[in-house]
Amino acid sequence: MDRAKAITITPTRAPLIGRVTPPGSKSITNRVLLLAALAKGTSRITGALKSLDTKLMAAALRDMGVGIEEPDETSFTVTSTGTLKAPGKPLYLGNAGTAMRFLTAALALVEGEVIADGDEHMRKRPIGPLVTALRSVGIAISDTNGCPPVTVRGTGRFGAGRIEIDGGLSSQYVSALLMAAACGTGPVEVALTGTEIGARGYVDLTVAAMKAFGARVEKLDEATWRIEPTGYVATDFYVEPDASAATYLWAAEVLTGGRIDLGVAPEDFTQPDAKAQAVIAQFPHLPAVIDGSQMQDAIPTIAVLAAFNETPVRFVGIANLRVKECDRVRALSTELARIRPGLAHEEGDDLIVSSDPALAGQTLPTEIETYSDHRIAMSFALAGLKIAGITILDPDCVGKTYPGYWKALAGLGVELEERT
């Protein structure tokens, strides 16, 4: 089947009503795949996401000797000796940030040299703070100008003691250390060098997953965790639906006055992006200032929604979006302004969306550049629900986390014209 070059969305004439089951959480799936690989025995993971990011993680673990079977579209069966072996080739992780960060720390547990690399986008994503933290406890590791590829010369052991990490750029650095630390030779303390941490809620996800696999983790204060050298025990684990994916459906619901049943209530999610639902529900009276620091992946969704708000919206606390799959602050500003000049602009690291409810119903032929970023593609599709002429370039990039996104919209009655 040909890869789609573009998809044009036809604005909806009626509220979107129906049921959509979001895919499993990418964040949780990639955490538990690694934890299951570090656990001796067989773990069964259900409700999991099967997307490019999780396939890359699974492939890397297979390359290191872990048995991973896929009995159905939402399950993994992971069988491991509890150890990772040096692969015969560099690990290729595409642009999967969770896989790269988590494995960089876990590779210290491999006896031998391992190179972890990715695509041209990954090679621009910073990993220096994690590399610096690992070096501080004697792990032989090098990066490339602060970015991947990274080379780890592991000894099969993680060590013990105190590790300090600057988590301001990404909470994934902290999660990576926490997960590897349970395989230490003694207790490990992971401490933030400051109180700032991007998306702290994702660290809570990590700790919960670790405990499910038998780890003992104690939060000593807001900036310090103590991890006992328990290793991990194989277990069965259910992955909840992806809250970041749910944000597009919550926004589609309020934009069209519809009712979309996701099969899970917003308050039942444990992922931090679920906080976005309370903000989205205020449309068309979104807050004048929205702090995106603790729901970073939801900001593209809310920013596009803000284009139709009654009043302008300033997004703050989003500097970390500049080092995601692309510079999302710049991408959002550029593509919103492509729809209509002046619709959005940047002030430092803040994004200001001017907002204009009168955009709804207009015909504004616009080709949206997606920068190979799944979240840019999915969020700007929302603009096409209200504006005629919105075309999403490289629509298949949604396969990174939500391969069924276009099918889900079509199932709600959205008309899509595909160009190949």
Tab-separated table of C-alpha atoms in Angstrom:
chain	number	residue	atom	x	y	z
A	1	MET	CA	0.000	0.000	0.000
A	2	ASP	CA	1.319	3.433	-0.966
A	3	ARG	CA	2.294	5.799	1.803
A	4	ALA	CA	-0.094	8.752	1.906
A	5	LYS	CA	1.534	12.054	0.981
A	6	ALA	CA	-1.321	14.163	2.295
A	7	ILE	CA	-4.803	14.052	3.797
A	8	THR	CA	-7.357	16.821	3.382
A	9	ILE	CA	-10.057	17.055	6.044
A	10	THR	CA	-13.628	18.038	5.185
A	11	PRO	CA	-15.192	20.172	7.928
A	12	THR	CA	-17.937	18.441	9.856
A	13	ARG	CA	-21.534	19.550	9.377
A	14	ALA	CA	-22.785	17.789	12.497
A	15	PRO	CA	-21.503	17.035	15.998
A	16	LEU	CA	-19.111	14.099	16.195
A	17	ILE	CA	-20.892	11.355	18.123
A	18	GLY	CA	-19.638	7.843	18.693
A	19	ARG	CA	-17.211	5.645	20.567
A	20	VAL	CA	-13.455	5.518	20.067
A	21	THR	CA	-11.063	3.361	22.052
A	22	PRO	CA	-7.706	5.162	22.290
A	23	PRO	CA	-4.596	3.022	21.894
A	24	GLY	CA	-2.600	1.969	24.933
A	25	SER	CA	-0.267	4.461	26.552
A	26	LYS	CA	3.074	4.781	24.779
A	27	SER	CA	4.725	6.076	27.931
A	28	ILE	CA	3.608	3.116	30.019
A	29	THR	CA	4.150	0.508	27.299
A	30	ASN	CA	7.811	1.420	26.805
A	31	ARG	CA	8.412	1.497	30.563
A	32	VAL	CA	6.960	-1.938	31.188
A	33	LEU	CA	8.654	-3.480	28.139
A	34	LEU	CA	12.011	-2.536	29.663
A	35	LEU	CA	11.032	-3.617	33.187
A	36	ALA	CA	9.791	-6.978	31.879
A	37	ALA	CA	13.095	-7.402	30.023
A	38	LEU	CA	14.980	-6.829	33.279
A	39	ALA	CA	12.802	-9.336	35.162
A	40	LYS	CA	13.610	-13.049	35.241
A	41	GLY	CA	10.668	-15.078	33.925
A	42	THR	CA	7.682	-14.381	31.701
A	43	SER	CA	5.595	-11.208	31.862
A	44	ARG	CA	2.344	-10.684	29.989
A	45	ILE	CA	1.589	-7.098	28.990
A	46	THR	CA	-1.970	-6.405	27.831
A	47	GLY	CA	-3.638	-3.238	26.548
A	48	ALA	CA	-0.264	-2.239	25.104
A	49	LEU	CA	0.388	0.191	22.277
A	50	LYS	CA	1.698	-1.249	19.007
A	51	SER	CA	3.224	1.741	17.246
A	52	LEU	CA	6.560	2.726	15.736
A	53	ASP	CA	7.981	3.832	19.105
A	54	THR	CA	7.068	0.649	20.945
A	55	LYS	CA	8.138	-1.548	18.018
A	56	LEU	CA	11.559	0.100	18.122
A	57	MET	CA	11.834	-0.561	21.861
A	58	ALA	CA	10.778	-4.191	21.432
A	59	ALA	CA	13.214	-4.689	18.547
A	60	ALA	CA	16.108	-3.291	20.611
A	61	LEU	CA	15.291	-5.603	23.510
A	62	ARG	CA	15.090	-8.581	21.143
A	63	ASP	CA	18.531	-7.623	19.824
A	64	MET	CA	19.772	-7.930	23.419
A	65	GLY	CA	18.487	-11.464	23.852
A	66	VAL	CA	15.009	-10.854	25.291
A	67	GLY	CA	12.209	-13.070	24.011
A	68	ILE	CA	9.219	-10.965	22.966
A	69	GLU	CA	6.132	-12.474	21.382
A	70	GLU	CA	3.032	-10.607	20.223
A	71	PRO	CA	-0.002	-12.875	20.657
A	72	ASP	CA	-2.446	-10.189	19.510
A	73	GLU	CA	-2.653	-6.514	18.521
A	74	THR	CA	-2.506	-5.200	22.093
A	75	SER	CA	-0.312	-7.705	23.933
A	76	PHE	CA	3.341	-8.581	24.453
A	77	THR	CA	4.662	-11.703	26.129
A	78	VAL	CA	8.168	-10.999	27.410
A	79	THR	CA	10.470	-13.829	28.508
A	80	SER	CA	13.847	-12.935	29.942
A	81	THR	CA	16.725	-14.242	32.011
A	82	GLY	CA	16.723	-10.848	33.719
A	83	THR	CA	19.862	-9.771	31.905
A	84	LEU	CA	20.590	-7.905	28.676
A	85	LYS	CA	23.262	-9.163	26.270
A	86	ALA	CA	25.463	-7.057	24.028
A	87	PRO	CA	23.886	-6.974	20.552
A	88	GLY	CA	25.946	-7.651	17.466
A	89	LYS	CA	25.113	-4.259	15.985
A	90	PRO	CA	24.168	-0.724	17.080
A	91	LEU	CA	20.651	-0.375	18.456
A	92	TYR	CA	18.490	1.718	16.115
A	93	LEU	CA	15.806	3.673	17.978
A	94	GLY	CA	14.489	6.018	15.281
A	95	ASN	CA	13.062	9.100	16.994
A	96	ALA	CA	11.686	7.229	20.014
A	97	GLY	CA	12.726	9.454	22.918
A	98	THR	CA	11.538	7.105	25.659
A	99	ALA	CA	13.412	4.167	24.141
A	100	MET	CA	16.637	6.152	23.735
A	101	ARG	CA	16.636	7.687	27.227
A	102	PHE	CA	15.493	4.557	29.094
A	103	LEU	CA	17.912	2.248	27.302
A	104	THR	CA	20.868	4.608	27.671
A	105	ALA	CA	20.789	4.014	31.434
A	106	ALA	CA	19.880	0.327	31.161
A	107	LEU	CA	22.836	-0.362	28.853
A	108	ALA	CA	25.122	-0.040	31.884
A	109	LEU	CA	23.726	-3.472	32.817
A	110	VAL	CA	25.121	-5.018	29.625
A	111	GLU	CA	28.571	-6.552	29.766
A	112	GLY	CA	30.296	-5.056	26.760
A	113	GLU	CA	30.039	-2.080	24.420
A	114	VAL	CA	26.701	-0.994	22.981
A	115	ILE	CA	25.911	1.906	20.653
A	116	ALA	CA	22.397	3.397	20.734
A	117	ASP	CA	21.562	5.502	17.694
A	118	GLY	CA	18.540	6.987	15.953
A	119	ASP	CA	17.422	8.958	12.937
A	120	GLU	CA	18.424	12.510	11.985
A	121	HIS	CA	15.799	13.949	14.351
A	122	MET	CA	17.011	11.881	17.303
A	123	ARG	CA	20.569	13.027	16.662
A	124	LYS	CA	19.409	16.567	17.513
A	125	ARG	CA	17.659	15.659	20.774
A	126	PRO	CA	19.708	16.372	23.921
A	127	ILE	CA	20.861	13.544	26.152
A	128	GLY	CA	23.838	15.247	27.812
A	129	PRO	CA	22.369	15.570	31.344
A	130	LEU	CA	21.719	11.819	31.494
A	131	VAL	CA	25.191	10.992	30.177
A	132	THR	CA	26.769	13.318	32.755
A	133	ALA	CA	24.783	11.688	35.579
A	134	LEU	CA	25.800	8.180	34.508
A	135	ARG	CA	29.465	9.159	34.280
A	136	SER	CA	29.300	10.483	37.838
A	137	VAL	CA	28.837	6.932	39.133
A	138	GLY	CA	31.624	5.445	37.051
A	139	ILE	CA	29.716	4.272	33.994
A	140	ALA	CA	31.809	4.535	30.829
A	141	ILE	CA	29.598	6.407	28.382
A	142	SER	CA	30.017	8.970	25.630
A	143	ASP	CA	27.615	10.954	23.477
A	144	THR	CA	27.950	13.035	20.308
A	145	ASN	CA	27.918	16.754	21.048
A	146	GLY	CA	25.383	16.176	23.819
A	147	CYS	CA	23.070	14.114	21.591
A	148	PRO	CA	22.841	10.518	20.327
A	149	PRO	CA	24.445	8.324	19.234
A	150	VAL	CA	25.668	7.218	22.649
A	151	THR	CA	28.243	4.534	23.338
A	152	VAL	CA	28.062	2.646	26.632
A	153	ARG	CA	30.782	0.289	27.817
A	154	GLY	CA	28.914	-1.638	30.458
A	155	THR	CA	30.220	-3.966	33.117
A	156	GLY	CA	26.963	-5.802	33.734
A	157	ARG	CA	26.370	-3.824	36.927
A	158	PHE	CA	24.826	-0.456	37.705
A	159	GLY	CA	26.632	0.247	40.965
A	160	ALA	CA	25.331	2.058	44.036
A	161	GLY	CA	25.400	5.425	45.758
A	162	ARG	CA	24.024	8.861	44.965
A	163	ILE	CA	23.326	10.107	41.444
A	164	GLU	CA	22.474	13.734	40.809
A	165	ILE	CA	20.575	14.659	37.649
A	166	ASP	CA	19.332	17.856	36.063
A	167	GLY	CA	15.755	16.910	35.190
A	168	GLY	CA	14.732	20.352	33.979
A	169	LEU	CA	14.954	19.390	30.322
A	170	SER	CA	13.201	16.034	30.521
A	171	SER	CA	11.689	13.820	33.203
A	172	GLN	CA	12.746	10.859	31.044
A	173	TYR	CA	16.312	11.261	32.317
A	174	VAL	CA	15.073	10.749	35.870
A	175	SER	CA	12.886	7.789	34.906
A	176	ALA	CA	15.810	6.169	33.085
A	177	LEU	CA	18.001	6.321	36.208
A	178	LEU	CA	15.240	5.108	38.517
A	179	MET	CA	14.503	2.022	36.420
A	180	ALA	CA	18.156	1.017	36.042
A	181	ALA	CA	18.918	1.723	39.701
A	182	ALA	CA	16.806	-1.187	40.944
A	183	CYS	CA	19.446	-3.435	39.367
A	184	GLY	CA	22.247	-1.791	41.346
A	185	THR	CA	24.786	-3.541	43.546
A	186	GLY	CA	23.461	-1.576	46.515
A	187	PRO	CA	20.920	1.142	47.312
A	188	VAL	CA	20.867	4.104	44.936
A	189	GLU	CA	19.682	7.627	45.607
A	190	VAL	CA	18.569	9.630	42.586
A	191	ALA	CA	18.513	13.345	43.365
A	192	LEU	CA	17.506	16.346	41.283
A	193	THR	CA	20.057	19.135	41.137
A	194	GLY	CA	17.117	21.556	41.358
A	195	THR	CA	13.397	21.289	42.051
A	196	GLU	CA	12.473	21.922	38.416
A	197	ILE	CA	11.520	18.846	36.433
A	198	GLY	CA	9.658	18.558	33.169
A	199	ALA	CA	6.357	16.671	33.543
A	200	ARG	CA	6.902	15.308	37.074
A	201	GLY	CA	3.803	13.129	36.711
A	202	TYR	CA	5.711	10.843	34.355
A	203	VAL	CA	8.181	10.038	37.134
A	204	ASP	CA	5.206	8.944	39.236
A	205	LEU	CA	4.208	6.643	36.332
A	206	THR	CA	7.698	5.182	36.361
A	207	VAL	CA	7.689	4.538	40.105
A	208	ALA	CA	4.258	2.868	39.921
A	209	ALA	CA	5.425	0.576	37.111
A	210	MET	CA	8.642	-0.282	38.978
A	211	LYS	CA	6.672	-1.226	42.091
A	212	ALA	CA	4.383	-3.426	40.001
A	213	PHE	CA	7.500	-5.368	38.941
A	214	GLY	CA	8.704	-5.773	42.531
A	215	ALA	CA	11.003	-2.776	43.022
A	216	ARG	CA	11.201	-0.878	46.308
A	217	VAL	CA	11.277	2.863	45.740
A	218	GLU	CA	10.934	5.503	48.436
A	219	LYS	CA	10.409	9.185	47.733
A	220	LEU	CA	12.553	10.903	50.362
A	221	ASP	CA	11.478	14.420	49.390
A	222	GLU	CA	10.355	16.341	46.292
A	223	ALA	CA	13.789	15.985	44.736
A	224	THR	CA	15.134	12.623	45.956
A	225	TRP	CA	14.255	8.947	45.512
A	226	ARG	CA	15.888	5.930	47.172
A	227	ILE	CA	15.855	2.667	45.226
A	228	GLU	CA	16.731	-0.659	46.828
A	229	PRO	CA	18.731	-3.239	44.787
A	230	THR	CA	15.813	-5.629	44.412
A	231	GLY	CA	15.947	-6.249	40.686
A	232	TYR	CA	12.591	-7.051	39.086
A	233	VAL	CA	10.077	-9.895	39.212
A	234	ALA	CA	8.130	-10.976	36.131
A	235	THR	CA	4.465	-10.016	36.340
A	236	ASP	CA	1.324	-9.465	34.306
A	237	PHE	CA	0.563	-5.816	33.588
A	238	TYR	CA	-2.381	-3.972	32.019
A	239	VAL	CA	-1.552	-0.756	30.147
A	240	GLU	CA	-4.189	1.975	30.389
A	241	PRO	CA	-5.275	3.945	27.285
A	242	ASP	CA	-3.091	6.816	26.130
A	243	ALA	CA	-4.135	10.145	27.657
A	244	SER	CA	-2.172	12.141	25.074
A	245	ALA	CA	-4.150	10.423	22.320
A	246	ALA	CA	-7.359	11.116	24.204
A	247	THR	CA	-6.716	14.868	24.067
A	248	TYR	CA	-7.420	14.964	20.311
A	249	LEU	CA	-10.779	13.298	20.848
A	250	TRP	CA	-11.695	15.531	23.782
A	251	ALA	CA	-10.889	18.548	21.592
A	252	ALA	CA	-12.849	17.170	18.626
A	253	GLU	CA	-15.799	16.715	20.951
A	254	VAL	CA	-15.874	20.316	22.186
A	255	LEU	CA	-15.088	21.776	18.755
A	256	THR	CA	-18.088	20.092	17.176
A	257	GLY	CA	-20.452	19.987	20.162
A	258	GLY	CA	-20.341	16.215	20.016
A	259	ARG	CA	-20.178	13.288	22.427
A	260	ILE	CA	-17.282	10.861	22.050
A	261	ASP	CA	-17.185	7.928	24.465
A	262	LEU	CA	-13.599	6.820	25.108
A	263	GLY	CA	-14.573	4.000	27.424
A	264	VAL	CA	-12.583	5.544	30.280
A	265	ALA	CA	-13.325	8.616	32.384
A	266	PRO	CA	-10.729	11.415	32.481
A	267	GLU	CA	-10.254	10.965	36.223
A	268	ASP	CA	-9.379	7.297	35.743
A	269	PHE	CA	-6.174	8.052	33.828
A	270	THR	CA	-2.923	8.096	35.798
A	271	GLN	CA	-0.988	9.928	33.057
A	272	PRO	CA	-0.334	13.649	33.537
A	273	ASP	CA	-1.725	14.648	30.132
A	274	ALA	CA	-5.186	13.723	31.404
A	275	LYS	CA	-5.112	17.077	33.224
A	276	ALA	CA	-5.718	18.616	29.808
A	277	GLN	CA	-9.343	17.479	29.780
A	278	ALA	CA	-10.302	19.995	32.463
A	279	VAL	CA	-8.753	22.763	30.362
A	280	ILE	CA	-10.261	21.585	27.081
A	281	ALA	CA	-13.712	21.415	28.718
A	282	GLN	CA	-13.592	25.200	29.234
A	283	PHE	CA	-13.623	25.881	25.478
A	284	PRO	CA	-14.544	28.408	24.035
A	285	HIS	CA	-13.506	30.192	27.224
A	286	LEU	CA	-10.025	28.772	27.709
A	287	PRO	CA	-7.852	30.430	30.375
A	288	ALA	CA	-5.897	33.480	29.236
A	289	VAL	CA	-2.688	31.781	30.420
A	290	ILE	CA	-2.113	28.028	30.250
A	291	ASP	CA	0.918	26.435	31.938
A	292	GLY	CA	1.974	23.449	29.865
A	293	SER	CA	4.875	22.289	32.025
A	294	GLN	CA	3.036	19.273	33.451
A	295	MET	CA	1.030	18.280	30.352
A	296	GLN	CA	3.532	18.913	27.590
A	297	ASP	CA	2.241	16.512	24.944
A	298	ALA	CA	-1.254	17.986	25.246
A	299	ILE	CA	-0.134	21.511	24.344
A	300	PRO	CA	-0.285	21.074	20.528
A	301	THR	CA	-3.895	19.930	20.913
A	302	ILE	CA	-4.880	22.865	23.110
A	303	ALA	CA	-2.959	25.361	20.969
A	304	VAL	CA	-4.921	24.437	17.852
A	305	LEU	CA	-8.145	24.476	19.858
A	306	ALA	CA	-7.183	27.952	21.095
A	307	ALA	CA	-7.298	29.246	17.529
A	308	PHE	CA	-11.125	29.082	17.800
A	309	ASN	CA	-11.334	30.394	21.379
A	310	GLU	CA	-13.224	33.553	22.285
A	311	THR	CA	-10.097	35.277	23.613
A	312	PRO	CA	-6.310	35.005	23.087
A	313	VAL	CA	-4.302	32.388	24.972
A	314	ARG	CA	-0.687	32.509	26.138
A	315	PHE	CA	1.060	29.186	26.685
A	316	VAL	CA	3.867	29.249	29.263
A	317	GLY	CA	6.151	26.620	30.771
A	318	ILE	CA	6.650	25.022	27.366
A	319	ALA	CA	10.373	25.535	26.694
A	320	ASN	CA	10.833	21.744	26.751
A	321	LEU	CA	8.627	21.488	23.666
A	322	ARG	CA	11.543	22.859	21.675
A	323	VAL	CA	13.452	19.575	22.138
A	324	LYS	CA	10.689	17.098	21.353
A	325	GLU	CA	10.336	15.315	17.984
A	326	CYS	CA	10.653	18.789	16.520
A	327	ASP	CA	10.677	22.330	17.940
A	328	ARG	CA	6.978	22.232	18.710
A	329	VAL	CA	6.774	25.853	19.836
A	330	ARG	CA	8.139	26.971	16.477
A	331	ALA	CA	6.050	24.424	14.557
A	332	LEU	CA	2.805	25.503	16.244
A	333	SER	CA	3.569	29.187	15.717
A	334	THR	CA	4.556	28.687	12.079
A	335	GLU	CA	1.666	26.448	11.056
A	336	LEU	CA	-1.047	28.438	12.855
A	337	ALA	CA	0.255	31.575	11.146
A	338	ARG	CA	0.222	29.646	7.854
A	339	ILE	CA	-3.539	29.180	8.270
A	340	ARG	CA	-3.938	32.905	8.844
A	341	PRO	CA	-1.101	35.411	9.247
A	342	GLY	CA	-0.856	36.647	12.810
A	343	LEU	CA	-2.876	33.784	14.290
A	344	ALA	CA	0.071	32.832	16.515
A	345	HIS	CA	3.525	34.083	17.424
A	346	GLU	CA	6.349	33.419	19.861
A	347	GLU	CA	7.561	35.595	22.699
A	348	GLY	CA	10.691	33.978	24.084
A	349	ASP	CA	9.633	30.411	24.831
A	350	ASP	CA	5.962	31.371	25.187
A	351	LEU	CA	3.409	30.771	22.455
A	352	ILE	CA	0.628	33.297	21.970
A	353	VAL	CA	-2.437	32.221	19.993
A	354	SER	CA	-4.483	35.252	18.935
A	355	SER	CA	-7.768	33.290	18.648
A	356	ASP	CA	-10.641	34.025	16.279
A	357	PRO	CA	-13.966	32.152	16.532
A	358	ALA	CA	-14.814	33.499	13.065
A	359	LEU	CA	-12.252	31.084	11.580
A	360	ALA	CA	-14.891	28.367	11.832
A	361	GLY	CA	-16.725	28.043	8.549
A	362	GLN	CA	-14.075	29.781	6.463
A	363	THR	CA	-12.242	28.276	3.505
A	364	LEU	CA	-8.507	28.770	3.989
A	365	PRO	CA	-6.562	26.349	1.769
A	366	THR	CA	-3.458	25.472	3.780
A	367	GLU	CA	-0.912	22.693	3.574
A	368	ILE	CA	0.303	21.926	7.097
A	369	GLU	CA	3.946	20.922	7.379
A	370	THR	CA	4.208	18.256	10.092
A	371	TYR	CA	8.000	18.106	10.584
A	372	SER	CA	7.771	14.300	10.897
A	373	ASP	CA	6.022	14.952	14.223
A	374	HIS	CA	2.958	12.872	15.010
A	375	ARG	CA	1.529	15.416	17.445
A	376	ILE	CA	1.684	18.256	14.914
A	377	ALA	CA	-0.203	16.126	12.389
A	378	MET	CA	-2.897	15.002	14.821
A	379	SER	CA	-3.467	18.388	16.430
A	380	PHE	CA	-3.739	20.326	13.154
A	381	ALA	CA	-6.268	17.818	11.865
A	382	LEU	CA	-8.572	19.405	14.444
A	383	ALA	CA	-8.397	22.703	12.540
A	384	GLY	CA	-9.760	20.851	9.524
A	385	LEU	CA	-12.922	19.996	11.440
A	386	LYS	CA	-13.913	23.681	11.276
A	387	ILE	CA	-11.903	25.217	8.393
A	388	ALA	CA	-12.209	24.049	4.777
A	389	GLY	CA	-8.992	23.403	2.869
A	390	ILE	CA	-6.763	22.093	5.669
A	391	THR	CA	-4.356	19.493	4.290
A	392	ILE	CA	-1.986	17.506	6.507
A	393	LEU	CA	1.314	16.587	4.836
A	394	ASP	CA	3.050	13.303	5.722
A	395	PRO	CA	-0.039	12.059	7.604
A	396	ASP	CA	1.470	8.617	8.196
A	397	CYS	CA	3.826	10.108	10.799
A	398	VAL	CA	0.969	9.523	13.295
A	399	GLY	CA	2.128	5.884	13.308
A	400	LYS	CA	4.716	6.869	15.912
A	401	THR	CA	2.087	6.681	18.655
A	402	TYR	CA	-1.423	6.394	17.148
A	403	PRO	CA	-1.458	4.345	13.913
A	404	GLY	CA	-5.268	4.219	13.901
A	405	TYR	CA	-5.831	7.978	14.241
A	406	TRP	CA	-7.205	8.652	10.757
A	407	LYS	CA	-9.372	5.546	10.942
A	408	ALA	CA	-10.748	6.770	14.276
A	409	LEU	CA	-11.730	10.139	12.775
A	410	ALA	CA	-13.306	8.450	9.781
A	411	GLY	CA	-15.233	6.177	12.126
A	412	LEU	CA	-16.750	9.284	13.705
A	413	GLY	CA	-17.947	10.440	10.301
A	414	VAL	CA	-15.107	12.790	9.339
A	415	GLU	CA	-14.518	12.831	5.561
A	416	LEU	CA	-10.866	12.469	4.607
A	417	GLU	CA	-9.397	12.770	1.125
A	418	GLU	CA	-6.092	10.953	0.777
A	419	ARG	CA	-3.424	11.848	-1.771
A	420	THR	CA	-0.702	9.300	-2.539
